Coordinates of C-alpha atoms in Angstrom, one line a residue:
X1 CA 6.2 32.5 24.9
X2 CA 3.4 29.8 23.7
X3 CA 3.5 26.9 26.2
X4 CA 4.2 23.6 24.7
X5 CA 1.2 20.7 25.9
X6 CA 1.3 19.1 29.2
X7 CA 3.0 15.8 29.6
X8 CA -0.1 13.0 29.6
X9 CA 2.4 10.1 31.1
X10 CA 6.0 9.2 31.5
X11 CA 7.1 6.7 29.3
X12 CA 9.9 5.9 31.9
X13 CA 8.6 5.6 35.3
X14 CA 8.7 2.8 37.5
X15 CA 4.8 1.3 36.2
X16 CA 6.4 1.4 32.5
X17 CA 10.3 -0.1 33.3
X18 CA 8.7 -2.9 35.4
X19 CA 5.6 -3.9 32.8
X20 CA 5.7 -2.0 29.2
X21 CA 2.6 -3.5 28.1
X22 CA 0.6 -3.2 30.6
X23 CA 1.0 0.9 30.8
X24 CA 0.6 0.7 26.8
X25 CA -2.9 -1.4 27.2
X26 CA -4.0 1.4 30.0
X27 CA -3.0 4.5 27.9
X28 CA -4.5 2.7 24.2
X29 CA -8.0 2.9 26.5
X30 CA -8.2 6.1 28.8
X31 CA -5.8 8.5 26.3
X32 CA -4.5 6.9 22.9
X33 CA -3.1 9.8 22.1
X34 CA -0.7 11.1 24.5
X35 CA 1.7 13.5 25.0
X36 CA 5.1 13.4 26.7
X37 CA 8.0 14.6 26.9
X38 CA 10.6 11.7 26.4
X39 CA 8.5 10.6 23.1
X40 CA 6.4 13.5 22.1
X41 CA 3.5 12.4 20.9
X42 CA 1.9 8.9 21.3
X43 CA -0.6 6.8 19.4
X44 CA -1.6 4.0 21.0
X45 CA -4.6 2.3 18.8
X46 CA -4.6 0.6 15.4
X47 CA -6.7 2.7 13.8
X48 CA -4.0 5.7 14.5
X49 CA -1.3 4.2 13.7
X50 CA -2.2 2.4 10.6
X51 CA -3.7 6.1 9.2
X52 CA 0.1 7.2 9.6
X53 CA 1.6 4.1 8.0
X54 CA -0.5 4.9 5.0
X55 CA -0.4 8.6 5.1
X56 CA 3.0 9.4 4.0
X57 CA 2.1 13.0 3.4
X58 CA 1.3 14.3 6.2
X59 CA 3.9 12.3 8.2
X60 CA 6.9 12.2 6.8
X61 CA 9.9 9.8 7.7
X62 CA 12.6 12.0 7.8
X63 CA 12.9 12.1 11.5
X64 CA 16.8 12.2 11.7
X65 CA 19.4 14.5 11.4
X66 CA 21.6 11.4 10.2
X67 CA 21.2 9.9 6.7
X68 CA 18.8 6.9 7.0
X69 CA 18.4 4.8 4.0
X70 CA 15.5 4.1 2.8
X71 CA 13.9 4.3 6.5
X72 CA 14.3 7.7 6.6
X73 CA 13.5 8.9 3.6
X74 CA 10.1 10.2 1.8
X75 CA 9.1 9.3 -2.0
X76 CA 11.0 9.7 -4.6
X77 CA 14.0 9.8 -2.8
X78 CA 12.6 6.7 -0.8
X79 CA 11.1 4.4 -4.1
X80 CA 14.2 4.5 -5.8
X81 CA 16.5 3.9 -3.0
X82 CA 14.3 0.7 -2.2
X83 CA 14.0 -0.4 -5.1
X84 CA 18.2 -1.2 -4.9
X85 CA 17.3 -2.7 -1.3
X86 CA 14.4 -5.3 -2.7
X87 CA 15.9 -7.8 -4.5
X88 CA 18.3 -8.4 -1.4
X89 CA 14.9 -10.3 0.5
X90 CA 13.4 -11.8 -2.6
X91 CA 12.4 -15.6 -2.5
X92 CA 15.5 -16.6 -5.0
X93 CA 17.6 -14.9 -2.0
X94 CA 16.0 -17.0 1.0
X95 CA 16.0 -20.2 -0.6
X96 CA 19.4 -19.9 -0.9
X97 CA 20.5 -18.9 2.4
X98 CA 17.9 -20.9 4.3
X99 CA 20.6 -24.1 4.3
X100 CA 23.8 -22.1 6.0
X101 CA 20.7 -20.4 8.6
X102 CA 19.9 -23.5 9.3
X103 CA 23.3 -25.2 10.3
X104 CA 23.4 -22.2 12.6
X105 CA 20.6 -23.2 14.5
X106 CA 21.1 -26.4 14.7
X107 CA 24.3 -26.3 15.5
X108 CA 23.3 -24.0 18.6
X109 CA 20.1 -26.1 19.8
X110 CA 22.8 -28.8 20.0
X111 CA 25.5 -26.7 22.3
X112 CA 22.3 -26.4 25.0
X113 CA 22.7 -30.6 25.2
X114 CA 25.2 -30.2 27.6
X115 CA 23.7 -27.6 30.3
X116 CA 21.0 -28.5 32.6
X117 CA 20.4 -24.3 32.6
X118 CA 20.6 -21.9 30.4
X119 CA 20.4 -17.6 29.7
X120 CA 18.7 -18.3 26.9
X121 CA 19.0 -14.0 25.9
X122 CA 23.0 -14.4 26.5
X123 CA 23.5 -18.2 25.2
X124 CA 21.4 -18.6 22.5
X125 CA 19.0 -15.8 21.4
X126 CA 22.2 -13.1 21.0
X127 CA 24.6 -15.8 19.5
X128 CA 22.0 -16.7 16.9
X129 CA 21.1 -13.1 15.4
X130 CA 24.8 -12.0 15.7
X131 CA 25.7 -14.9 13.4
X132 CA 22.8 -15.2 11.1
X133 CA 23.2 -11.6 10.1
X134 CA 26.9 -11.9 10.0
X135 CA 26.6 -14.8 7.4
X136 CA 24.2 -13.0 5.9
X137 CA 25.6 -9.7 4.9
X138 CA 29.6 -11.8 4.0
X139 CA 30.7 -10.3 7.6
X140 CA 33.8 -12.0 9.7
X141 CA 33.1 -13.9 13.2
X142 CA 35.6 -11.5 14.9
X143 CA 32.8 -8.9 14.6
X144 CA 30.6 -10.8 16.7
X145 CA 31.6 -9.6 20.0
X146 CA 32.1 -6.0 19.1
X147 CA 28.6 -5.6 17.9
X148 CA 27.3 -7.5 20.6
X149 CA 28.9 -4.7 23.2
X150 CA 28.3 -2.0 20.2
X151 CA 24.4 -3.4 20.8
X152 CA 24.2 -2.6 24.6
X153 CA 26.0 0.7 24.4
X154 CA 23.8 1.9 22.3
X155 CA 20.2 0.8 23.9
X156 CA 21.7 2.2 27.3
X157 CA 22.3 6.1 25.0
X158 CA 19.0 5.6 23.5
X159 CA 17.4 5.2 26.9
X160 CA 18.8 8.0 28.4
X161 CA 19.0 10.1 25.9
X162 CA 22.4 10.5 25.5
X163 CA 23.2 12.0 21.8
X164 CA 27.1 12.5 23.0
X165 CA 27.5 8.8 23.2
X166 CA 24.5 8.0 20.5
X167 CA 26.8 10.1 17.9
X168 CA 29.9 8.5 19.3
X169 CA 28.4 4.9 18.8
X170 CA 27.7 6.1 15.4
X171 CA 30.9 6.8 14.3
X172 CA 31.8 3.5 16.0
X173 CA 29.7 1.7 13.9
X174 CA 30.5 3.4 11.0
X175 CA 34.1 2.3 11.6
X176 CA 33.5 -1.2 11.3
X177 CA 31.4 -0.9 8.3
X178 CA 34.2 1.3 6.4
X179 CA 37.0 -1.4 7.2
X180 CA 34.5 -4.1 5.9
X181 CA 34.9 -1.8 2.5
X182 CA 38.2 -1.1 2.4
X183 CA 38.3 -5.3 2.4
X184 CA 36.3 -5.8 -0.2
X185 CA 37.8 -2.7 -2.5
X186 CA 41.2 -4.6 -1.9
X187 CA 40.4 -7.6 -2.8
X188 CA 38.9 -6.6 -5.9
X189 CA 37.9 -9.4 -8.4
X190 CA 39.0 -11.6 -5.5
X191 CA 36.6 -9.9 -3.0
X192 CA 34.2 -12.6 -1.8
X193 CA 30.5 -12.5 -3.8
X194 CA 28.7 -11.0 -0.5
X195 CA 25.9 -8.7 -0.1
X196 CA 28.1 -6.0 1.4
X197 CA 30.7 -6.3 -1.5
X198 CA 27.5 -6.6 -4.2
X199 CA 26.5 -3.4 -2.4
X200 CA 29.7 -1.7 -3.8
X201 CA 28.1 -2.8 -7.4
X202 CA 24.7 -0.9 -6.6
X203 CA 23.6 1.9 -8.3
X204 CA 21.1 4.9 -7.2
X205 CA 20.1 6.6 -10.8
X206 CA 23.4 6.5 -12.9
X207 CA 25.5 6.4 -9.9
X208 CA 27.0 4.2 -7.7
X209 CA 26.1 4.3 -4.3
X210 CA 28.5 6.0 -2.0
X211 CA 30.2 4.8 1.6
X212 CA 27.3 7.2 3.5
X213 CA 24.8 5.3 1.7
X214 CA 26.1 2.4 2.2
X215 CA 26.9 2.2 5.9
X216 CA 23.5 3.7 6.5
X217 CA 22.0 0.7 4.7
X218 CA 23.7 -2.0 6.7
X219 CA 23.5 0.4 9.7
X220 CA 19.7 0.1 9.7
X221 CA 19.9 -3.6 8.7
X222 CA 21.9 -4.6 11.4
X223 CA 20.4 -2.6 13.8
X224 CA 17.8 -3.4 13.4
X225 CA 18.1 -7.4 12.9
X226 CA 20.6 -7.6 16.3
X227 CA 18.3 -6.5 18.8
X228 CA 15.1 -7.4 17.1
X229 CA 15.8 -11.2 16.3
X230 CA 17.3 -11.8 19.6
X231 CA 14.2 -10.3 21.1
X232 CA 11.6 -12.3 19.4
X233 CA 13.8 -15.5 20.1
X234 CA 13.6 -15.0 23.8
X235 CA 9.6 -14.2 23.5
X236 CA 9.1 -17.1 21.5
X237 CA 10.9 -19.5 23.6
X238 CA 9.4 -17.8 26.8
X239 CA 5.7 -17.9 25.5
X240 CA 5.9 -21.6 24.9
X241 CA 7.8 -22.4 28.0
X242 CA 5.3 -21.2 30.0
X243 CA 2.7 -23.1 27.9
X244 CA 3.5 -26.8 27.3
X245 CA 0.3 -28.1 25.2
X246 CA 1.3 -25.5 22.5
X247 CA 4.8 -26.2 22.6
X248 CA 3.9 -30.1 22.0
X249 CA 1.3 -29.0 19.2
X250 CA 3.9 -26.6 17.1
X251 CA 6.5 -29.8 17.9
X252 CA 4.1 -32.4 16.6
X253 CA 2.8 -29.6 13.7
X254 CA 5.3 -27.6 12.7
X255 CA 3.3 -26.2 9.7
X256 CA 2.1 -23.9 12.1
X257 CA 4.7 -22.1 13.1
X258 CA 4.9 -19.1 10.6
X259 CA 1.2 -18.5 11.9
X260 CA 2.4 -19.0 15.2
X261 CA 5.6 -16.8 15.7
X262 CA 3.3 -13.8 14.0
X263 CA 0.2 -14.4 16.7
X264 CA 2.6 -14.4 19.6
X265 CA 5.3 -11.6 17.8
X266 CA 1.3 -9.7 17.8
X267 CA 0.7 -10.8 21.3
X268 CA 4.4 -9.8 22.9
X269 CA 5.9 -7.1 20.4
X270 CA 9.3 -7.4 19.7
X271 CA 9.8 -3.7 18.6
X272 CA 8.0 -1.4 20.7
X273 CA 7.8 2.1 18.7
X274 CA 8.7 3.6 15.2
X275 CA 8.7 7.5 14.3
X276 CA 7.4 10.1 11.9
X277 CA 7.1 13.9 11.7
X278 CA 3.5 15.7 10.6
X279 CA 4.1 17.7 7.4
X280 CA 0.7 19.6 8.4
X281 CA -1.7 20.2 10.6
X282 CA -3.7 16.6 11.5
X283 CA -6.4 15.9 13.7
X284 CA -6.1 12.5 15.3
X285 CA -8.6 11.7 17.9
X286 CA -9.0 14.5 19.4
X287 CA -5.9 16.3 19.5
X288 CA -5.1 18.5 17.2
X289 CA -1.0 18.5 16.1
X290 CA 0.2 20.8 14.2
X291 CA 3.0 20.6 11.1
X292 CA 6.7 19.5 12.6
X293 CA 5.7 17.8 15.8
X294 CA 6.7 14.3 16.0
X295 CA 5.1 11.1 16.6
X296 CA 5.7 7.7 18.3
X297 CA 4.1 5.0 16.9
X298 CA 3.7 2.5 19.6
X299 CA 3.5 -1.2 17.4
X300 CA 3.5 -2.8 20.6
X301 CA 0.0 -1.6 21.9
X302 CA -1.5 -1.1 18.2
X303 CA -1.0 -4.6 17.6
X304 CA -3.0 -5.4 20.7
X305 CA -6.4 -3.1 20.1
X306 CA -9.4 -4.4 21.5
X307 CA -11.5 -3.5 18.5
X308 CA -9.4 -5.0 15.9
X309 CA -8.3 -8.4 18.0
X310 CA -11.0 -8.8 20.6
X311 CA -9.5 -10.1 23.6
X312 CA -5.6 -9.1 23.1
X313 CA -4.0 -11.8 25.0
X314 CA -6.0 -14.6 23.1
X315 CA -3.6 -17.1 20.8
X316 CA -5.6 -17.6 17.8
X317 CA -4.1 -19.0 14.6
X318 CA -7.1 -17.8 12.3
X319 CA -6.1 -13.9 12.2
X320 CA -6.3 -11.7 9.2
X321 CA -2.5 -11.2 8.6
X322 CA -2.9 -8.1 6.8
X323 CA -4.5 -7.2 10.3
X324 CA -1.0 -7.5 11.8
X325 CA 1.5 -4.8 12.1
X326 CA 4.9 -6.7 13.1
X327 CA 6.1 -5.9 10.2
X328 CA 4.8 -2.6 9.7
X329 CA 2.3 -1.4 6.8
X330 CA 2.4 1.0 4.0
X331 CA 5.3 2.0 1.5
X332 CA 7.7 1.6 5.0
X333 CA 6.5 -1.7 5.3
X334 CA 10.2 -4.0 6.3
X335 CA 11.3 -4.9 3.1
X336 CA 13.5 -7.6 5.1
X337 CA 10.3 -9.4 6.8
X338 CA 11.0 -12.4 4.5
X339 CA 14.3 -12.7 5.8
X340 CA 12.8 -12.3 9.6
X341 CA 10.2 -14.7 9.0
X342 CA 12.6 -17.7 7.6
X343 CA 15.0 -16.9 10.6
X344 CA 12.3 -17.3 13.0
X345 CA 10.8 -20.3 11.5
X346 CA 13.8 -22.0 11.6
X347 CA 15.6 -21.1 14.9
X348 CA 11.9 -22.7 16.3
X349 CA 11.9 -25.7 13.6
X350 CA 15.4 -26.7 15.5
X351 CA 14.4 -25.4 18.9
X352 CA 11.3 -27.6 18.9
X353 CA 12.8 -30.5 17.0
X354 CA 15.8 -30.7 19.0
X355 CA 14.0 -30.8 22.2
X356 CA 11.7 -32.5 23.9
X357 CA 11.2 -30.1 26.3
X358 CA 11.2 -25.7 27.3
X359 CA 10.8 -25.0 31.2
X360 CA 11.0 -22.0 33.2
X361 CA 13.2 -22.4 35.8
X362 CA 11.5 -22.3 39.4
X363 CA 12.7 -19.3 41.7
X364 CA 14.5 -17.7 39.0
X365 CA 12.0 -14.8 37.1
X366 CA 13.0 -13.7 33.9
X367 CA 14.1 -10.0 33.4
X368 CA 12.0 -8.0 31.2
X369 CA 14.2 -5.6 29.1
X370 CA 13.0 -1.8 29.2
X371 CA 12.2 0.7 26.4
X372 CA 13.9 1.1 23.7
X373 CA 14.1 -2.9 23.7
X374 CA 11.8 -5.0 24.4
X375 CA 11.1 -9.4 25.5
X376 CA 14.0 -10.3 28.3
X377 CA 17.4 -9.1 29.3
X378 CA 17.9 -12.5 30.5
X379 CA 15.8 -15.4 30.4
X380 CA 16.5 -18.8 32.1
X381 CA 15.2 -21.8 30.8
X382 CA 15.3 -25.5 31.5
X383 CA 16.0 -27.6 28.2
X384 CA 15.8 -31.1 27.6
X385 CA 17.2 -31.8 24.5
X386 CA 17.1 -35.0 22.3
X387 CA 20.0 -36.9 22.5

């Protein structure tokens, strides 16, 4: 029987759980394309990963055994399923929902004036991407603590590995996304003008889109936007905290702050990995893979390559964005990075506004979260807001 390749690191040993970027910065410069076990293969450097992001072809996204739509898909199947999802991020949409985003914010900046201390992960970061995306998509507040628990099931299946409880959480989520539905098929012409219900409206060819298609959309929407938005709060906050000039400058120039949130998003990645499966035989450095294995793309130590951004811990404001891969590249790129981008901007518009100062907390470290997450399990913070 043909031996499968030797495992060049572990993904999960003690080096990785305690400091993820550090082990991703020593593997993008002595092996940048690793094998292992847990995540098959590895690419580590820009230039890899942005070949794959622009190679659908020979690496195809259908990496699941579960319907994932569009993520998982390959053209055609992919370009007209996002072409239904598009529309739902344009700049029409943004405007309009920028206001009730807003009032969330604010409204939470000003519920940290009355602690001296705070978790910002557990009090803040978590509250605000459970209830943007709730508003967002139409969905009720008595979903918000469900998901938030549905949200730390599944990172603790995904990191062990566990596809009994991964396809168990599934059908969980499913669940809530089916009764959400049934709502809005009740209601009828009284259902409320949402995205989920406008979603019942959608149509793939001649059709109209069925309940797999649908869950699977808002499934990788809110997914997705949970444990992503929550994540990038907590960097954000964290990266200024420990750096007061900057947090005065974005206070006193808040122009700068789409610039900003992408340079330290590129710095600290929210979203550590994405996958794809060859289609043929490819030779990337100098490994040779042939068609079916699959691939990790590691955005978190790509984003960081010497050659592309010099010094990979420097803040610099004057990047070429297209440079950046927060948001991925290619036909995959997120189609719902405009609605990430005027979240973020605004949760740090109020943040900064609303205070007048971010401190760690002496003698109480931060926890860095572990792989499949990434930024802080819990983060506490000094706050001195504005009264």
């Amino acid at each position: 029987m043909k031996e499968g390749p030797q495992d060049d690191w572990d993904p999960r040993n003690e080096a990785a759980l305690q400091d993820q970027m550090a082990v991703y910065d020593d593997m993008r410069r002595r092996c940048p394309v690793a094998y292992s076990d847990y995540l098959n293969w590895s690419l580590f450097r820009h230039e890899d990963v942005t070949r794959v992001l622009n190679d659908h072809h020979a690496f195809s996204n259908v990496v699941s055994r579960h319907l994932s739509v569009p993520n998982g898909m390959d053209p055609p199947d992919h370009t007209e399923y996002r072409r239904i999802i598009e529309p739902y991020f344009s700049q029409q949409r943004m405007a309009a929902f920028e206001p009730a985003c807003r009032n969330i914010a604010a409204n939470l900046v000003n519920g940290l004036a009355t602690r001296e201390e705070t978790d910002l992960m557990a009090e803040f970061a978590q509250d605000f991407a459970l209830q943007v995306q709730s508003d967002f998509l139409g969905w009720p507040a008595d979903l918000h603590e469900p998901l938030r628990q549905w949200i730390r099931n599944n990172h603790a299946a995904t990191l062990s590995r566990n596809q009994t409880a991964m396809d168990d959480l599934a059908v969980e989520f499913d669940g809530y996304i089916q009764d959400l539905l049934a709502v809005r098929r009740d209601a009828a012409i009284d259902a409320p003008d949402d995205i989920t219900a406008s979603l019942l409206r959608a149509k793939v060819g001649d059709r109209l889109l069925d309940d797999i298609e649908i869950v699977s959309i808002l499934r990788n929407w809110t997914v997705g936007e949970l444990g992503t938005i929550s994540a990038c709060v907590g960097i954000l906050a964290h990266y200024l905290a420990e750096r007061p000039q900057l947090q005065q400058q974005l206070r006193e120039q808040a122009s700068l702050l789409p610039a900003a949130i992408d340079e330290i998003l590129r710095i600290r990645a929210p979203l550590i990995a994405s996958r794809r499966i060859t289609t043929m035989q490819v030779k990337i450095g100098d490994r040779t893979l042939e068609a079916g294995q699959r691939i990790s793309l590691i955005w978190a130590s790509a984003n960081r390559t010497e050659a592309v951004f010099g010094n990979p811990d420097e803040f610099r404001l004057d990047r070429a964005p297209a440079h950046n891969l927060l948001y991925g590249a290619g036909i995959h790129v997120c189609p719902g990075a405009p609605l990430a981008r005027m979240e973020l901007r605004i949760i740090m518009e109020e943040l900064l506004a609303r205070t007048s100062q971010l401190d760690l907390v002496p003698g109480k470290e931060p926890v860095k979260a572990v792989y499949p997450a990434c930024g802080f399990s819990t983060l506490p913070l000094s706050i001195r807001c504005i009264q």
